[in-house]
Every structure is written in C-alpha cells, then in structure tokens.
Amino acid sequence: MSNAGKTGLVVTAHPGDFVWRAGGAIALHAKKGYRIKIACLSFGERGESQFAWKEPGATTEKVKAGRRDEAERAAEMLGAEIEFFDTGDYPLRLTEAHFDRMVDIYRELNPSFVLTHALEDPYNFDHPTAAHFAQETRVVAQAMGHKPGARYTYSAPPVFLFEPHQPEMCNFKPQVILNIDEVWDIKRKTFEIFATQKHLWAYYERVALQRGVQGGRNTGKPMTYGEAYQRLFPMAMEELA
C-alpha cells in the first residue's frame, strides 16, 4: 500500500522534545513515505540549553543559533522538515500570528496524524501549553469562518500525545506502543546532535528499552525499542479484532 501523499505533523515546544519522545515515529513514517513536518515553537534558549550557557561568551542569540542548528540537523537525519516559530521559552509566549500560522499549517499539510505533548506536566509548563496550542488550532482549522474564502482540504486528524519525562506525574497513560526497532539506530544517532542536553541520552535509551519490553509483552511479538503514546480521541472501528 502506497503512502504517497500521506503526512504527519509534530508540534513540539522545544528542539529536543521531538527527538527524545517522537524521533522513532518521525523516522519510521518518513521511511514509509510520509511527509513529516515539525512545528518547533521555541529554540529552548532559556530553559533547555544549560550546557550552552556554560560556554564562555554565551549570549541569547548564540544559544538560539546553536539550538536551531541542532534541530535542523536532527530533523534532516530523521527525514522530516522543520519550521520554527521562535516564540521564546520558559515561558512560551504564543501570539495571534503564531495561532494563524499553525492553522495554516494544518490546512496546507492536512496531516494524517498529529504528535504533541501530554496534557499535563508540573515540571515544565511549556509542554502543556504547546499541547493546548496544537489542539486548539487543530479545531479552528475546521472552521469555515476562520479566513473565509480560503481554499483547503482538511479533516481533523487523530492526536497522539508523546511520553513526558516523568509520565507518572503527568497522568500519562501509554495506550499505544510503537515498535521503532527498524529506526532505532537513526533515533539514537540524533541524540548525539543535542550536545546541549547530553545528560538525557542514556535516560531516553532506557525509556525506549522499557517500552520495547512492554510492547513485546502486549503483542506477543519480539520488540526491543518502543515509543509510548496516549490517544486523545477514541478510535472508530468496525470490529474489535
């Protein structure tokens, strides 16, 4: 079955998020022929760049430039395109212009699925802010009264929430476990692009191994590496098998 013309959208608060939490899904679907677009809301220059700020002569613009470079190289390695909103982080400051652009992206891309953050995160409020933004713009993209007269083909896609750093603190339920064995090497290589967050490399490898064990147990099929997702909306099915 050809996947030509199929697309996927990832809405991420910061550059590293789409790698740690959804890099496998991005690489896997890109490999299957999907066009994958990442909407990266900030560069994570304030709160997600601790190692960069320890460099002599660090400035906001230098840190942002470094994070942009990392994100662009990671997206390319995963097989995706990326667009930066440059909202600032800690906190994200989303404007009406950002909102309108996100609606336009939904309409232009007409994604088959959306990946974004969990609905709660008491450790990082940028994440649920990004998730709310992704959901609200998804709905508004359906509204014919938003930019009336615009021509587009759009059907609101299913939304999958990717795993937060501490899922037990975020009311996250791993309802979907995606087998990423065939693209794990790609995902793991993208970790090393993010030298500013090297303290997370081993952590997210352990997460992938844990979800792989759980995925194998639930399917009865061998799985080494997995990614967990929570569905935001119910599945409509014609049979339960």
GROMACS .gro file of C-alpha atoms in nm:
model
  241
    1MET     CA    1   0.000   0.000   0.000
    2SER     CA    2   0.148   0.333  -0.104
    3ASN     CA    3   0.181   0.612   0.148
    4ALA     CA    4   0.242   0.876  -0.118
    5GLY     CA    5   0.063   1.195  -0.023
    6LYS     CA    6   0.026   1.098   0.343
    7THR     CA    7   0.157   1.342   0.600
    8GLY     CA    8   0.221   1.376   0.971
    9LEU     CA    9   0.258   1.680   1.196
   10VAL     CA   10   0.465   1.712   1.514
   11VAL     CA   11   0.404   2.013   1.741
   12THR     CA   12   0.691   2.047   1.987
   13ALA     CA   13   0.771   2.309   2.250
   14HIS     CA   14   1.150   2.281   2.224
   15PRO     CA   15   1.401   2.122   1.983
   16GLY     CA   16   1.499   1.819   2.191
   17ASP     CA   17   1.142   1.713   2.262
   18PHE     CA   18   1.071   1.580   1.913
   19VAL     CA   19   1.384   1.364   1.926
   20TRP     CA   20   1.356   1.212   2.275
   21ARG     CA   21   0.983   1.149   2.262
   22ALA     CA   22   0.886   1.109   1.896
   23GLY     CA   23   1.206   1.056   1.696
   24GLY     CA   24   1.119   0.693   1.627
   25ALA     CA   25   0.772   0.774   1.496
   26ILE     CA   26   0.911   1.051   1.277
   27ALA     CA   27   1.185   0.834   1.126
   28LEU     CA   28   0.955   0.533   1.086
   29HIS     CA   29   0.684   0.722   0.899
   30ALA     CA   30   0.936   0.914   0.690
   31LYS     CA   31   1.085   0.579   0.590
   32LYS     CA   32   0.735   0.461   0.493
   33GLY     CA   33   0.695   0.755   0.258
   34TYR     CA   34   0.508   1.006   0.473
   35ARG     CA   35   0.590   1.375   0.454
   36ILE     CA   36   0.658   1.473   0.815
   37LYS     CA   37   0.658   1.835   0.929
   38ILE     CA   38   0.780   1.953   1.269
   39ALA     CA   39   0.642   2.279   1.409
   40CYS     CA   40   0.906   2.376   1.666
   41LEU     CA   41   0.761   2.652   1.882
   42SER     CA   42   1.082   2.770   2.050
   43PHE     CA   43   1.456   2.717   2.038
   44GLY     CA   44   1.462   2.628   2.407
   45GLU     CA   45   1.720   2.900   2.451
   46ARG     CA   46   1.630   2.993   2.808
   47GLY     CA   47   1.542   2.672   2.984
   48GLU     CA   48   1.661   2.384   2.765
   49SER     CA   49   2.020   2.485   2.694
   50GLN     CA   50   2.207   2.451   3.021
   51PHE     CA   51   2.534   2.331   2.870
   52ALA     CA   52   2.530   2.604   2.605
   53TRP     CA   53   2.505   2.873   2.871
   54LYS     CA   54   2.818   2.740   3.039
   55GLU     CA   55   3.025   2.823   2.730
   56PRO     CA   56   3.238   3.141   2.755
   57GLY     CA   57   3.076   3.439   2.586
   58ALA     CA   58   2.733   3.278   2.562
   59THR     CA   59   2.451   3.511   2.457
   60THR     CA   60   2.085   3.453   2.380
   61GLU     CA   61   2.143   3.488   2.005
   62LYS     CA   62   2.439   3.248   2.009
   63VAL     CA   63   2.243   2.990   2.207
   64LYS     CA   64   1.944   3.022   1.974
   65ALA     CA   65   2.167   2.981   1.669
   66GLY     CA   66   2.321   2.667   1.818
   67ARG     CA   67   1.984   2.516   1.903
   68ARG     CA   68   1.849   2.594   1.557
   69ASP     CA   69   2.146   2.416   1.403
   70GLU     CA   70   2.092   2.111   1.626
   71ALA     CA   71   1.720   2.098   1.547
   72GLU     CA   72   1.772   2.133   1.172
   73ARG     CA   73   2.032   1.857   1.165
   74ALA     CA   74   1.815   1.628   1.379
   75ALA     CA   75   1.508   1.683   1.162
   76GLU     CA   76   1.711   1.610   0.848
   77MET     CA   77   1.850   1.290   0.999
   78LEU     CA   78   1.500   1.176   1.091
   79GLY     CA   79   1.371   1.256   0.743
   80ALA     CA   80   1.146   1.549   0.838
   81GLU     CA   81   1.112   1.917   0.755
   82ILE     CA   82   1.102   2.175   1.033
   83GLU     CA   83   0.955   2.522   1.081
   84PHE     CA   84   1.050   2.744   1.374
   85PHE     CA   85   0.802   2.978   1.545
   86ASP     CA   86   1.064   3.146   1.768
   87THR     CA   87   0.813   3.212   2.048
   88GLY     CA   88   1.069   3.217   2.326
   89ASP     CA   89   1.054   2.960   2.604
   90TYR     CA   90   1.021   2.946   2.982
   91PRO     CA   91   0.752   3.055   2.922
   92LEU     CA   92   0.620   3.008   2.568
   93ARG     CA   93   0.457   3.331   2.455
   94LEU     CA   94   0.219   3.247   2.171
   95THR     CA   95   0.064   3.529   1.970
   96GLU     CA   96  -0.228   3.562   1.729
   97ALA     CA   97   0.020   3.547   1.442
   98HIS     CA   98   0.156   3.216   1.573
   99PHE     CA   99  -0.201   3.087   1.602
  100ASP     CA  100  -0.291   3.183   1.246
  101ARG     CA  101   0.027   3.026   1.109
  102MET     CA  102  -0.045   2.698   1.290
  103VAL     CA  103  -0.397   2.688   1.146
  104ASP     CA  104  -0.250   2.746   0.801
  105ILE     CA  105  -0.007   2.458   0.852
  106TYR     CA  106  -0.294   2.223   0.939
  107ARG     CA  107  -0.481   2.327   0.628
  108GLU     CA  108  -0.178   2.314   0.399
  109LEU     CA  109  -0.049   1.981   0.529
  110ASN     CA  110  -0.381   1.806   0.607
  111PRO     CA  111  -0.192   1.563   0.835
  112SER     CA  112  -0.291   1.200   0.881
  113PHE     CA  113  -0.190   1.228   1.248
  114VAL     CA  114  -0.055   1.478   1.499
  115LEU     CA  115   0.205   1.414   1.768
  116THR     CA  116   0.240   1.656   2.057
  117HIS     CA  117   0.299   1.684   2.431
  118ALA     CA  118   0.100   1.541   2.721
  119LEU     CA  119  -0.184   1.749   2.861
  120GLU     CA  120  -0.016   1.791   3.200
  121ASP     CA  121   0.340   1.847   3.315
  122PRO     CA  122   0.401   2.006   3.656
  123TYR     CA  123   0.774   2.024   3.580
  124ASN     CA  124   0.751   2.213   3.250
  125PHE     CA  125   0.451   2.431   3.167
  126ASP     CA  126   0.575   2.494   2.813
  127HIS     CA  127   0.475   2.136   2.730
  128PRO     CA  128   0.101   2.151   2.809
  129THR     CA  129   0.092   2.500   2.658
  130ALA     CA  130   0.221   2.350   2.332
  131ALA     CA  131  -0.029   2.064   2.357
  132HIS     CA  132  -0.320   2.305   2.405
  133PHE     CA  133  -0.198   2.515   2.114
  134ALA     CA  134  -0.179   2.208   1.889
  135GLN     CA  135  -0.533   2.102   1.985
  136GLU     CA  136  -0.699   2.442   1.961
  137THR     CA  137  -0.552   2.521   1.619
  138ARG     CA  138  -0.649   2.171   1.500
  139VAL     CA  139  -1.012   2.253   1.579
  140VAL     CA  140  -1.008   2.608   1.441
  141ALA     CA  141  -0.861   2.479   1.114
  142GLN     CA  142  -1.203   2.316   1.054
  143ALA     CA  143  -1.391   2.644   1.098
  144MET     CA  144  -1.500   2.785   0.763
  145GLY     CA  145  -1.540   3.126   0.927
  146HIS     CA  146  -1.168   3.143   1.002
  147LYS     CA  147  -1.021   3.319   0.699
  148PRO     CA  148  -1.341   3.273   0.496
  149GLY     CA  149  -1.281   3.217   0.130
  150ALA     CA  150  -0.958   3.026   0.186
  151ARG     CA  151  -0.930   2.713  -0.026
  152TYR     CA  152  -0.815   2.400   0.151
  153THR     CA  153  -0.886   2.031   0.203
  154TYR     CA  154  -0.872   1.942   0.570
  155SER     CA  155  -1.001   1.673   0.800
  156ALA     CA  156  -0.918   1.699   1.171
  157PRO     CA  157  -0.658   1.425   1.237
  158PRO     CA  158  -0.615   1.190   1.534
  159VAL     CA  159  -0.386   1.324   1.804
  160PHE     CA  160  -0.123   1.116   1.985
  161LEU     CA  161   0.042   1.256   2.296
  162PHE     CA  162   0.405   1.154   2.330
  163GLU     CA  163   0.557   1.042   2.657
  164PRO     CA  164   0.661   1.312   2.905
  165HIS     CA  165   0.982   1.293   3.106
  166GLN     CA  166   0.804   1.168   3.419
  167PRO     CA  167   0.480   1.009   3.295
  168GLU     CA  168   0.356   0.907   3.639
  169MET     CA  169   0.347   1.276   3.738
  170CYS     CA  170   0.160   1.384   3.424
  171ASN     CA  171  -0.139   1.146   3.423
  172PHE     CA  172   0.005   0.994   3.106
  173LYS     CA  173  -0.131   0.652   3.003
  174PRO     CA  174   0.071   0.454   2.746
  175GLN     CA  175  -0.223   0.338   2.535
  176VAL     CA  176  -0.016   0.292   2.218
  177ILE     CA  177   0.333   0.145   2.197
  178LEU     CA  178   0.501   0.191   1.862
  179ASN     CA  179   0.768  -0.057   1.755
  180ILE     CA  180   1.069   0.151   1.647
  181ASP     CA  181   1.326  -0.129   1.614
  182GLU     CA  182   1.391  -0.065   1.243
  183VAL     CA  183   1.471   0.302   1.301
  184TRP     CA  184   1.626   0.292   1.648
  185ASP     CA  185   1.978   0.344   1.513
  186ILE     CA  186   1.863   0.665   1.345
  187LYS     CA  187   1.689   0.792   1.657
  188ARG     CA  188   1.988   0.712   1.877
  189LYS     CA  189   2.224   0.897   1.642
  190THR     CA  190   2.009   1.208   1.663
  191PHE     CA  191   2.060   1.209   2.042
  192GLU     CA  192   2.424   1.291   1.985
  193ILE     CA  193   2.337   1.603   1.788
  194PHE     CA  194   2.199   1.753   2.109
  195ALA     CA  195   2.523   1.808   2.296
  196THR     CA  196   2.347   2.077   2.500
  197GLN     CA  197   2.133   1.803   2.658
  198LYS     CA  198   2.371   1.508   2.671
  199HIS     CA  199   2.251   1.424   3.021
  200LEU     CA  200   1.932   1.287   2.859
  201TRP     CA  201   2.088   1.042   2.612
  202ALA     CA  202   2.109   0.740   2.842
  203TYR     CA  203   1.776   0.820   3.008
  204TYR     CA  204   1.578   0.806   2.685
  205GLU     CA  205   1.755   0.492   2.571
  206ARG     CA  206   1.630   0.327   2.892
  207VAL     CA  207   1.280   0.457   2.824
  208ALA     CA  208   1.285   0.306   2.473
  209LEU     CA  209   1.404  -0.030   2.607
  210GLN     CA  210   1.135  -0.032   2.876
  211ARG     CA  211   0.857   0.043   2.628
  212GLY     CA  212   1.000  -0.221   2.395
  213VAL     CA  213   0.966  -0.485   2.668
  214GLN     CA  214   0.609  -0.376   2.736
  215GLY     CA  215   0.523  -0.369   2.367
  216GLY     CA  216   0.655  -0.719   2.316
  217ARG     CA  217   0.463  -0.849   2.615
  218ASN     CA  218   0.136  -0.695   2.496
  219THR     CA  219   0.164  -0.812   2.135
  220GLY     CA  220   0.347  -1.140   2.173
  221LYS     CA  221   0.589  -1.023   1.904
  222PRO     CA  222   0.959  -0.952   1.963
  223MET     CA  223   1.026  -0.582   2.022
  224THR     CA  224   1.339  -0.422   2.162
  225TYR     CA  225   1.270  -0.050   2.134
  226GLY     CA  226   0.939   0.128   2.163
  227GLU     CA  227   0.776   0.468   2.198
  228ALA     CA  228   0.464   0.523   2.406
  229TYR     CA  229   0.170   0.743   2.310
  230GLN     CA  230  -0.164   0.834   2.459
  231ARG     CA  231  -0.463   0.880   2.229
  232LEU     CA  232  -0.659   1.198   2.277
  233PHE     CA  233  -0.971   1.084   2.091
  234PRO     CA  234  -1.144   0.745   2.062
  235MET     CA  235  -1.082   0.510   1.773
  236ALA     CA  236  -1.379   0.442   1.544
  237MET     CA  237  -1.373   0.072   1.450
  238GLU     CA  238  -1.590  -0.176   1.266
  239GLU     CA  239  -1.457  -0.479   1.451
  240LEU     CA  240  -1.252  -0.526   1.766
  241ALA     CA  241  -1.003  -0.789   1.647
   0.00000   0.00000   0.00000
